[in-house]
Short mmCIF file of C-alpha atoms in Angstrom, two decimals:
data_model
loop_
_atom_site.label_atom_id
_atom_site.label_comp_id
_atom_site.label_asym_id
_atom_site.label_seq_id
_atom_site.Cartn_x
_atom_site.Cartn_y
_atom_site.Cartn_z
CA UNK A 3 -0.83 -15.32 37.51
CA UNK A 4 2.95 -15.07 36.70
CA UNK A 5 2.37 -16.47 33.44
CA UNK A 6 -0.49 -13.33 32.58
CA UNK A 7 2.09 -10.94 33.58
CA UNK A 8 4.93 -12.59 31.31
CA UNK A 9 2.24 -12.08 28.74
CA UNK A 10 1.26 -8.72 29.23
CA UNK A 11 3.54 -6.74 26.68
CA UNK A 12 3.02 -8.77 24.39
CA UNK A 13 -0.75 -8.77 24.88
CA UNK A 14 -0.49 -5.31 24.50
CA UNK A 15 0.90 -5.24 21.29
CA UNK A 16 -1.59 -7.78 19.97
CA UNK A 17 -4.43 -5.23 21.08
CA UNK A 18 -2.18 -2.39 19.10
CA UNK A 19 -1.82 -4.72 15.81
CA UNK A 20 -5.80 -5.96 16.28
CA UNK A 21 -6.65 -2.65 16.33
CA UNK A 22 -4.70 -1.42 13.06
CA UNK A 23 -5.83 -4.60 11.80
CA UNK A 24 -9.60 -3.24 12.04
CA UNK A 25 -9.02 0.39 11.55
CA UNK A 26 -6.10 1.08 9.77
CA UNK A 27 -5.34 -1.93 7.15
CA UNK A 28 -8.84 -1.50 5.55
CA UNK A 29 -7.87 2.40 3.82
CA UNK A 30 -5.47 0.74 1.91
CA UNK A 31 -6.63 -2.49 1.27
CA UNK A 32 -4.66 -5.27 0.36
CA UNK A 33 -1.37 -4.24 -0.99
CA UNK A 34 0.90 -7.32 0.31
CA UNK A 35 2.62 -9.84 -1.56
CA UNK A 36 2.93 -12.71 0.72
CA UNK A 37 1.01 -14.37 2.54
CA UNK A 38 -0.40 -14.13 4.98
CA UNK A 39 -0.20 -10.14 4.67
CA UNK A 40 2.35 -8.45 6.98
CA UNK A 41 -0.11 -7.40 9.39
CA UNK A 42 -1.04 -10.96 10.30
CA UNK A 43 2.05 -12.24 9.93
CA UNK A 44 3.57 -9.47 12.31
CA UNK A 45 0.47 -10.54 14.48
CA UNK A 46 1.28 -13.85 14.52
CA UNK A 47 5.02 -13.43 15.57
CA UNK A 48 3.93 -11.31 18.36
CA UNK A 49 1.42 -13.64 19.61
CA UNK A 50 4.50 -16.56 19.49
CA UNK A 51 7.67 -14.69 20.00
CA UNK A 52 7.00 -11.86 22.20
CA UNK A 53 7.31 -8.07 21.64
CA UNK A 54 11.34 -7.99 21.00
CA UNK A 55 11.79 -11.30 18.32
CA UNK A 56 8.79 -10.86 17.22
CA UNK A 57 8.54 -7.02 16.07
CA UNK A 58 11.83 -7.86 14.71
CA UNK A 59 10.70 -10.62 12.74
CA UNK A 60 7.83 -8.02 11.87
CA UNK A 61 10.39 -5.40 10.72
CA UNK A 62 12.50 -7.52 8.93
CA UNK A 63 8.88 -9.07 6.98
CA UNK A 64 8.35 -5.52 6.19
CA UNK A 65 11.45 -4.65 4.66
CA UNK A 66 10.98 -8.02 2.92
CA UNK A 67 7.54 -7.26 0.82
CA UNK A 68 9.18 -4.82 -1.60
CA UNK A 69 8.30 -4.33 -5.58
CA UNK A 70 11.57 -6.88 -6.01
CA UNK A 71 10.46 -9.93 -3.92
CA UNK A 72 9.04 -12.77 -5.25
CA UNK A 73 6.17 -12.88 -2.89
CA UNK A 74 4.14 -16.18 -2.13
CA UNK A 75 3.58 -18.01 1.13
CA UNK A 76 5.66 -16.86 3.78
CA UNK A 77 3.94 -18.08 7.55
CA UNK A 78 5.22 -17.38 11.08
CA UNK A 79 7.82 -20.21 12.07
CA UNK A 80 5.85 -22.97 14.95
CA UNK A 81 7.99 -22.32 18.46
CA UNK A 82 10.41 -25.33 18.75
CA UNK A 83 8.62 -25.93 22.32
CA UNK A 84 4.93 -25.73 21.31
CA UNK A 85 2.55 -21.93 20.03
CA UNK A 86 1.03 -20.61 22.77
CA UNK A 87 -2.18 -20.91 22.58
CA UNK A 88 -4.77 -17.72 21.98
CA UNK A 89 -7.68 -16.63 23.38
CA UNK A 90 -10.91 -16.51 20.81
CA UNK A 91 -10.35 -12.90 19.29
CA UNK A 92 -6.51 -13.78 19.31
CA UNK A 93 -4.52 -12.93 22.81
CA UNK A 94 -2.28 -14.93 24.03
CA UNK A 95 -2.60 -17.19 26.85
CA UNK A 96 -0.44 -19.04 29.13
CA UNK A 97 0.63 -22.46 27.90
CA UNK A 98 -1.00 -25.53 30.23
CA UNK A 99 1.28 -26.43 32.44
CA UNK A 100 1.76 -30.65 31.64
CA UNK A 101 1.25 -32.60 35.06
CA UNK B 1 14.41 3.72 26.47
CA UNK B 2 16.51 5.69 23.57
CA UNK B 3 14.10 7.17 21.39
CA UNK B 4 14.62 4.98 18.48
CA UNK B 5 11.84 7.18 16.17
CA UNK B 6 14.32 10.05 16.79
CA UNK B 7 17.34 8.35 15.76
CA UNK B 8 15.53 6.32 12.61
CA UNK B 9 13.99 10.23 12.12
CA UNK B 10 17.54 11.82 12.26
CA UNK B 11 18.91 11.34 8.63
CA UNK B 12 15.56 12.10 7.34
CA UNK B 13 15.49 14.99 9.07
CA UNK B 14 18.61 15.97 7.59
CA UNK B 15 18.22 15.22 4.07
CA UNK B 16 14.81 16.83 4.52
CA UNK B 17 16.14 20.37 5.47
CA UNK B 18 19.17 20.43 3.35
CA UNK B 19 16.63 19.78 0.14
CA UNK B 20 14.03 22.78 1.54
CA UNK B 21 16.81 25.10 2.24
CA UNK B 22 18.72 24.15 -1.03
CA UNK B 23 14.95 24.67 -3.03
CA UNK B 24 14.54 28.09 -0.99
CA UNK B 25 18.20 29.61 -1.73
CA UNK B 26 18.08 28.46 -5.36
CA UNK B 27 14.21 30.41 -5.23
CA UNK B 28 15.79 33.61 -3.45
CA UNK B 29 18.48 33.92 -6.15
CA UNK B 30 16.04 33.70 -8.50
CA UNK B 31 14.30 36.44 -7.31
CA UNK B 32 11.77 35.28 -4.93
CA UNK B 33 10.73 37.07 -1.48
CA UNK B 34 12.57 34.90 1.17
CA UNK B 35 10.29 35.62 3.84
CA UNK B 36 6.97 34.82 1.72
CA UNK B 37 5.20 31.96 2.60
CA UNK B 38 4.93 30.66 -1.19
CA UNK B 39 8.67 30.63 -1.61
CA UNK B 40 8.38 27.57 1.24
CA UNK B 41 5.62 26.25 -0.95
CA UNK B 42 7.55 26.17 -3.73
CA UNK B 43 10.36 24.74 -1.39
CA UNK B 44 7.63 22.16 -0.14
CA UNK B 45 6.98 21.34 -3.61
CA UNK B 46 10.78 20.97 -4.45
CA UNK B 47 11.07 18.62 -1.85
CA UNK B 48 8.16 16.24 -3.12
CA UNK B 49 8.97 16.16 -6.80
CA UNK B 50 13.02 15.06 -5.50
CA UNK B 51 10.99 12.15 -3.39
CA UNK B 52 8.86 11.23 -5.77
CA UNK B 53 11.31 11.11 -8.12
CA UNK B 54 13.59 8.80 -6.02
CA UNK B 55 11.02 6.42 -6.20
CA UNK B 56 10.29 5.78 -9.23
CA UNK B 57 12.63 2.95 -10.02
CA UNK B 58 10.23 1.34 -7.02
CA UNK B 59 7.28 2.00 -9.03
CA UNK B 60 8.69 0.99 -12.29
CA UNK B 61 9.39 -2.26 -11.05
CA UNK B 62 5.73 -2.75 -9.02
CA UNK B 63 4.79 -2.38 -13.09
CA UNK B 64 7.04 -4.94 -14.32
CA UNK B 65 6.09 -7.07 -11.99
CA UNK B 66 2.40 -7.06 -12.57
CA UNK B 67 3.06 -7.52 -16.33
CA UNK B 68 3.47 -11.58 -16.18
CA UNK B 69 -0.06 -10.97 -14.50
CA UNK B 70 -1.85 -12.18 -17.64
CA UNK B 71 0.81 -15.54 -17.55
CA UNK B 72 -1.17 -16.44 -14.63
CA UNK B 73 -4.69 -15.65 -15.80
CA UNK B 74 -5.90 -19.65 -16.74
CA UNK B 75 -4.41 -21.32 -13.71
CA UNK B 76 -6.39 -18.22 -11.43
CA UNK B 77 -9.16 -19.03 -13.72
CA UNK B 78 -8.90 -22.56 -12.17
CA UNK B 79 -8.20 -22.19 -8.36
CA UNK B 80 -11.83 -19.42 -8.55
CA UNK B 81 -13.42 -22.30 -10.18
CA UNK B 82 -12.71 -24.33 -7.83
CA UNK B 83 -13.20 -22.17 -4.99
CA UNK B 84 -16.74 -20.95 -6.95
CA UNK B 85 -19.80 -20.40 -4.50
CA UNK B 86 -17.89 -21.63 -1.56
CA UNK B 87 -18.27 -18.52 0.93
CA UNK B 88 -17.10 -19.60 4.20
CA UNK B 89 -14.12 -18.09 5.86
CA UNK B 90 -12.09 -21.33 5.83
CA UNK B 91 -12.52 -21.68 2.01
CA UNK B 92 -11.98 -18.54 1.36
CA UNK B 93 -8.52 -18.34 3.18
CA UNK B 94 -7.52 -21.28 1.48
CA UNK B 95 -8.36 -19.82 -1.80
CA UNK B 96 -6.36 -16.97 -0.94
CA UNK B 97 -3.53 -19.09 -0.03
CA UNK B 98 -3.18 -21.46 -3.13
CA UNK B 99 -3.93 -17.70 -5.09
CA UNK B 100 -0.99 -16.39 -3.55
CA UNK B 101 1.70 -19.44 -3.97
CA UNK B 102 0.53 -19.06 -7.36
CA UNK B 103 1.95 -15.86 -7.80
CA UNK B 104 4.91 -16.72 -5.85
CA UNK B 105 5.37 -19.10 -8.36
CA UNK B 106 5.73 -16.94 -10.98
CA UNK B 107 6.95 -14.33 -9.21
CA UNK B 108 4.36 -11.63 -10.19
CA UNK B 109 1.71 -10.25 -8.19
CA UNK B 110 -1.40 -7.34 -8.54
CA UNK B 111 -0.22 -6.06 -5.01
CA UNK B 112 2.37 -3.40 -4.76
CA UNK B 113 4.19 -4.94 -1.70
CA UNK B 114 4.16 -2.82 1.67
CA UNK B 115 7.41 -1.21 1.23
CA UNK B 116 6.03 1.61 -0.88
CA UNK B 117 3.15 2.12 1.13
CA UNK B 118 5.50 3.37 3.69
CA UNK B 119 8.43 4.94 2.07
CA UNK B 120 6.87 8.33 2.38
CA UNK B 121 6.10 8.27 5.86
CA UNK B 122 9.98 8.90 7.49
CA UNK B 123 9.63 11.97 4.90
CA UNK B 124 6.18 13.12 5.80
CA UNK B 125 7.08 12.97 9.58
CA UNK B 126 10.52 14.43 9.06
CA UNK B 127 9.00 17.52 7.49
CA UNK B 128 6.61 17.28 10.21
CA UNK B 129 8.74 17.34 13.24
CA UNK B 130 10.68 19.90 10.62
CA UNK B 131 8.06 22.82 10.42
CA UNK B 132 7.15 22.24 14.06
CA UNK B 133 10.73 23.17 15.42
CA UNK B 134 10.64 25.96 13.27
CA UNK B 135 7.18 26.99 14.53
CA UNK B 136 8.47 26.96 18.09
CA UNK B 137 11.83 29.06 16.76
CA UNK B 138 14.00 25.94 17.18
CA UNK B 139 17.03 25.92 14.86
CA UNK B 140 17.32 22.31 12.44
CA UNK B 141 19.67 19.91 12.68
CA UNK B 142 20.99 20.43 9.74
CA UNK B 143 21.73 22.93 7.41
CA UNK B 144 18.41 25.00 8.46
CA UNK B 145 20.18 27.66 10.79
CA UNK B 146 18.26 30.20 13.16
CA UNK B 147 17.36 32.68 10.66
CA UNK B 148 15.59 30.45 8.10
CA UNK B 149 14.10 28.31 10.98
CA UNK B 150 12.40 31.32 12.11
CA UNK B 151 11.88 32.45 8.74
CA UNK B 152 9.77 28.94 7.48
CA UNK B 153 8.09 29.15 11.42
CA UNK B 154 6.52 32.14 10.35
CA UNK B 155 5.99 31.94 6.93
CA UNK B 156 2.13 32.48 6.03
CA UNK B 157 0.03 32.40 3.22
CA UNK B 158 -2.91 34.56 2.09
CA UNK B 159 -2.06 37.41 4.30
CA UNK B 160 -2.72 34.99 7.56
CA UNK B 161 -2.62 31.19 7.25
CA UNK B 162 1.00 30.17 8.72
CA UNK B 163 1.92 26.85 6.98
CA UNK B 164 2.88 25.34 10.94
CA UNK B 165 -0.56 25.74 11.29
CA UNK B 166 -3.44 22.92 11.08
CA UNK B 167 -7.71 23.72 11.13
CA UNK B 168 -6.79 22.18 15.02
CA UNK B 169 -4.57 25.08 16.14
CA UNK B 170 -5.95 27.82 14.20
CA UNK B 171 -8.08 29.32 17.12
CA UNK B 172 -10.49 30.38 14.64
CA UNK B 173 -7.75 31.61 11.85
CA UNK B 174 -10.41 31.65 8.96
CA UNK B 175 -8.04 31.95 6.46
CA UNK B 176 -6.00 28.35 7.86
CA UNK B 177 -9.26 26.45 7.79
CA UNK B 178 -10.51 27.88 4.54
CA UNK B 179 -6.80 26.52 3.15
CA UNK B 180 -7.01 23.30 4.91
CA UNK B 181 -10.63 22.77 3.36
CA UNK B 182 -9.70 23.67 0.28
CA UNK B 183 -6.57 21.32 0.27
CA UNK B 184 -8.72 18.48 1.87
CA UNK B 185 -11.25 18.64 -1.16
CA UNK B 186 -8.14 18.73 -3.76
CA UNK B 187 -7.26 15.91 -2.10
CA UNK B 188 -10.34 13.89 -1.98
CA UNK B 189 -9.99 14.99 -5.72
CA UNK B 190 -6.83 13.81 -6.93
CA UNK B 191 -7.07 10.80 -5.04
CA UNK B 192 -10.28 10.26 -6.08
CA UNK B 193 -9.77 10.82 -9.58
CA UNK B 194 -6.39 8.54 -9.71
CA UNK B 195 -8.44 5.56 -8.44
CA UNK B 196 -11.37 5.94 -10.79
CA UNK B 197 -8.65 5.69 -13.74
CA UNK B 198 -7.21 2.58 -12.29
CA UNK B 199 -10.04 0.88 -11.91
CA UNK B 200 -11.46 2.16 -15.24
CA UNK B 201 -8.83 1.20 -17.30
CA UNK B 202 -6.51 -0.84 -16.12
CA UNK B 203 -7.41 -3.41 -14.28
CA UNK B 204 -7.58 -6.96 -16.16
CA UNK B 205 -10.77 -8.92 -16.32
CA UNK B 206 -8.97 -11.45 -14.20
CA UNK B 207 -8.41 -8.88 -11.21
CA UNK B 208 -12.32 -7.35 -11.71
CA UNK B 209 -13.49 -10.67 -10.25
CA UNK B 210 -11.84 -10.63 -7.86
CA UNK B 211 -12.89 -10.12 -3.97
CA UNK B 212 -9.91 -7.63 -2.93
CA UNK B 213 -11.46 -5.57 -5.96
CA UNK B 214 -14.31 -5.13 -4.14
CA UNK B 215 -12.68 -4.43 -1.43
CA UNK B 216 -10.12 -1.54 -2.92
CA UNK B 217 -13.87 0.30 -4.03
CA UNK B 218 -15.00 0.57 -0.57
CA UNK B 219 -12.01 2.15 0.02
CA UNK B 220 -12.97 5.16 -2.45
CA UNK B 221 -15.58 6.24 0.05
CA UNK B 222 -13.46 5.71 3.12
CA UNK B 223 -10.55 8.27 2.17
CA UNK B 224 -12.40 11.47 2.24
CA UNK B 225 -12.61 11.13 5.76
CA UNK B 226 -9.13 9.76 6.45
CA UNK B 227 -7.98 13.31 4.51
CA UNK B 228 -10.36 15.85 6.35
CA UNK B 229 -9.07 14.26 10.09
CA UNK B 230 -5.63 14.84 8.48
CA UNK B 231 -6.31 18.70 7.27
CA UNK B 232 -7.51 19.15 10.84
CA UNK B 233 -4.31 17.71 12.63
CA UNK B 234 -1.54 18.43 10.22
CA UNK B 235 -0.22 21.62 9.64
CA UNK B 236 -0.83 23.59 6.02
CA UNK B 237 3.52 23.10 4.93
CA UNK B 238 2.64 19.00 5.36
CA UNK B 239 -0.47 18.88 3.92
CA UNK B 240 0.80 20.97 0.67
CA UNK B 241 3.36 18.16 0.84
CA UNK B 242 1.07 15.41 0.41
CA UNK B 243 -1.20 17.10 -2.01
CA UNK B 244 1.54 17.92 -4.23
CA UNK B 245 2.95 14.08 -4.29
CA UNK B 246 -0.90 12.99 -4.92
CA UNK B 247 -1.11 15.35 -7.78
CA UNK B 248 2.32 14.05 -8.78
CA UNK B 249 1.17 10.33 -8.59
CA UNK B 250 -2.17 11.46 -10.69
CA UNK B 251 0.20 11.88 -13.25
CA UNK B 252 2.59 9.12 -13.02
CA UNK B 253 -0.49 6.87 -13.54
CA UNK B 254 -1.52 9.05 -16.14
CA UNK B 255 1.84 8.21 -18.07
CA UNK B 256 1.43 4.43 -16.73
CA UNK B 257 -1.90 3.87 -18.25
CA UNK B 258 -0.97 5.12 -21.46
CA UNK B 259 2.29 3.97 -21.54
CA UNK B 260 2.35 -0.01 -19.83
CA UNK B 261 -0.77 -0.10 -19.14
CA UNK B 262 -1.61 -3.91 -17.48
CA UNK B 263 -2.06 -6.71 -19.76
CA UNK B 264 -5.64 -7.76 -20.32
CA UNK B 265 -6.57 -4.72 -19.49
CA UNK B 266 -9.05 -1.88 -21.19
CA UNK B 267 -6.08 0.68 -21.72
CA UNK B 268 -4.27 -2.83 -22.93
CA UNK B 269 -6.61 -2.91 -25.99
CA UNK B 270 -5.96 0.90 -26.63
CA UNK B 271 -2.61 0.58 -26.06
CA UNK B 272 -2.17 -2.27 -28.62
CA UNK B 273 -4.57 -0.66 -31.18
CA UNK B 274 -2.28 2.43 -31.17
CA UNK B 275 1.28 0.29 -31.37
CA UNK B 276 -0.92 -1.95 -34.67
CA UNK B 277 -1.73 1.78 -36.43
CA UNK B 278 2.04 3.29 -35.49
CA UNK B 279 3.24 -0.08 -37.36
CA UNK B 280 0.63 -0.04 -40.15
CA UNK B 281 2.32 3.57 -40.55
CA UNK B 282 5.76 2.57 -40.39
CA UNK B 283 4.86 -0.67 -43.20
CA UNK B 284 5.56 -3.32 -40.98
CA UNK B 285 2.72 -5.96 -40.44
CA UNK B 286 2.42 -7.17 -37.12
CA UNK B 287 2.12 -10.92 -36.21
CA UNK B 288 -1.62 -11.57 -35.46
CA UNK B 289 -1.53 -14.00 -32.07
CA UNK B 290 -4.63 -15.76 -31.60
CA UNK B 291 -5.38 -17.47 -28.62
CA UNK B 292 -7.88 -20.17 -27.91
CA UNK B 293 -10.32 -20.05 -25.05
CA UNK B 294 -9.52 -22.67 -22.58
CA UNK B 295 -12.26 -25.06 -21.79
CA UNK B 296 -13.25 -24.67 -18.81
CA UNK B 297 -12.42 -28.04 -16.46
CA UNK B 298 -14.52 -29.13 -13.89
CA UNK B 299 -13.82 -28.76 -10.33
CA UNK B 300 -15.12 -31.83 -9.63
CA UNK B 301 -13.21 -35.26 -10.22
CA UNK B 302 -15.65 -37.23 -12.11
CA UNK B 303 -16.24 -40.63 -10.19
CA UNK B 304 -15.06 -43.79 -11.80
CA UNK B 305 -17.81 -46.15 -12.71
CA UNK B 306 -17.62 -49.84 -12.85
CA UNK B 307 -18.63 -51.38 -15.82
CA UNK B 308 -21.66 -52.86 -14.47
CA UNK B 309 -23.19 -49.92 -12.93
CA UNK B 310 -22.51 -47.78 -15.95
CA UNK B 311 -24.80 -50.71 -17.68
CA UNK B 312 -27.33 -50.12 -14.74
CA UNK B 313 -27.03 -46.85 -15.36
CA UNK B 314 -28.17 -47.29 -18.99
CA UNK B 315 -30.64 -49.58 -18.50
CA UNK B 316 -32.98 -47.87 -16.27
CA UNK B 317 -32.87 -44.74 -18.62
#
């Protein structure tokens, strides 16, 4: 139960950037030059490294796809201690505790 | 919590007012009605082309960088072939992936990159936040004092549309949603209109095929309605804003197109006729490039066969 509550900002966000994902993203179509686009990737950091790291690893990802970058491959760093995992349309859930 | 939009807002905010009340002096001395609504228009309009104008080193570059596009075209050629009538999702994200190291590679891409996509939007919510301090008789933070705060707050247009107001707050203002409709449909236009001559003209063969092209024309029908929810919530002064920096990017691309268009490319081929006919004119002969197709290779490895099955092979034929 304490773990789900640890989780719950970030859950939120993941709900905000799902929804953009769905609603927003498509009216301008693909316009990134990484991948994957900034949307998943700020989804992705979110999901691993909470609201805080992760939106700033989002921000700074944004600032980063500009006409001057080079573009290309650019995925969410693994956690050091293990992803959390997700939930099938992409929440995140508490990690299994290891008996 | 501080309010971080506020503070990221704030220099926006500032820049914003000094450029409308710098547009709206300059307009007065020239002879204009301060107190008429089109004088802020004008001022509105001032503001976008300074914008607009900032960004175009952003936009010449997005070019530039597109240009190696055509570098690109056989190796893309090869990653779709190999990817060819494999449609499920894990194929296709793969696809995606090796087509976008490839451009990382060679450090071009068809995407614009986010940044633009959002450079406006400090502006178009600094005017925002702007106009609706001005409505309420607030004074700026800037160089917009009392007077003219009060002065843009109730500046109107055709007799009765305020520019603070949007078709939501009109409370049945005819003349606000008749303006707002109007705008929305010169929006749907322009925007409209600037796609079309993308897509048209120049857009290589390479990028046709592709499935994000698809996607981008879906996106043709889906705007209309993204601009009529915004002529109902925004107010008249912002919407003139964005419809003036559409029109303004309807002719950027107009100049682009003509100008560098995209290699491989339909305005390419015009574009190259008309530098072969200015040299023809001038006397000098151009170098004629001719480039061979590239066979297409197969996707496949072809298995290695032993000696004695390839004799099998034979012999049963």
């Amino acid at each position: 139960m304490c773990d789900h509550l640890f989780l719950v900002p970030r859950n939120l966000f993941v709900g905000f950037i799902l929804g953009w994902r769905r609603a927003i993203s498509p009216i301008y179509g693909n316009v990134c030059r990484y991948y994957p686009s900034c949307s998943a990737y700020g989804l992705g950091a979110v999901q691993q490294f909470g609201v805080l790291r992760g939106g700033v690893m989002t921000g700074w990802r944004i600032i980063r796809c500009n006409p001057w970058a080079r573009g290309g491959i650019d995925d969410v760093p693994a956690r050091m201690d293990g992803n959390f995992p997700l939930s099938r349309h992409g929440f995140v859930l508490p990690k299994k505790k290891e008996h | 919590m501080p309010d971080i939009l506020g503070i990221i807002l704030w220099p926006f905010r500032w820049v914003i007012e000094a450029l409308l009340v710098g547009f709206h002096t300059a307009l007065t001395a020239l002879g204009m009605n301060p107190g008429d609504g089109w004088t802020w228009v004008l001022s509105i309009v001032g503001l976008v082309l300074v914008v607009r104008a900032a960004l175009i080193p952003i936009f010449v570059r997005q070019i530039k960088s597109q240009r190696k596009m055509l570098e690109v075209a056989p190796e893309l050629q090869r990653i779709q072939a190999k990817y060819k009538g494999k449609r499920d999702q894990f194929s296709r994200e793969a696809m995606t992936r090796e087509t976008m190291a490839l451009y990382g590679k060679h450090g071009t891409s068809p995407f614009s990159s986010c940044i633009p996509l959002i450079a406006q939007m400090p502006v178009f919510f600094g005017l925002f936040t702007t106009l609706s301090n001005a409505a309420m008789g607030l004074k700026g933070i800037g160089l917009m004092d009392l007077d003219l705060a009060t002065n843009f707050g109730k500046a109107t247009i055709f007799g009765s549309a305020p520019l603070h107001s949007a078709m939501s707050t009109a409370n049945g203002n005819m003349a606000v949603i008749w303006v707002a409709g109007v705008m929305v449909v010169a929006m749907t236009a322009s925007q409209f209109f600037t796609q079309r001559q993308i897509m048209a003209k120049n857009i290589s063969q390479a990028t046709k095929e592709s499935a994000t092209y698809r996607q981008q024309q879906v996106l043709l029908y889906i705007l209309p309605l993204v601009f009529l929810f915004s002529g109902f919530a925004f107010p008249l002064g912002v919407m003139m804003y964005w419809l003036v920096s559409n029109f303004w990017t309807m002719g950027q691309q107009f100049v682009v197109i003509r100008n560098m268009p995209t290699p491989g490319s339909e305005a390419y081929a015009a574009w190259e006729a008309r530098q072969l006919k200015r040299n023809e004119r001038k006397g000098i002969s151009a170098p004629v490039v001719e480039e061979a197709p590239e066979e297409p290779k197969q996707a496949q490895r072809q298995q290695p066969v032993g000696k004695n099955r390839a004799k099998r092979g034979k012999g049963k034929k």
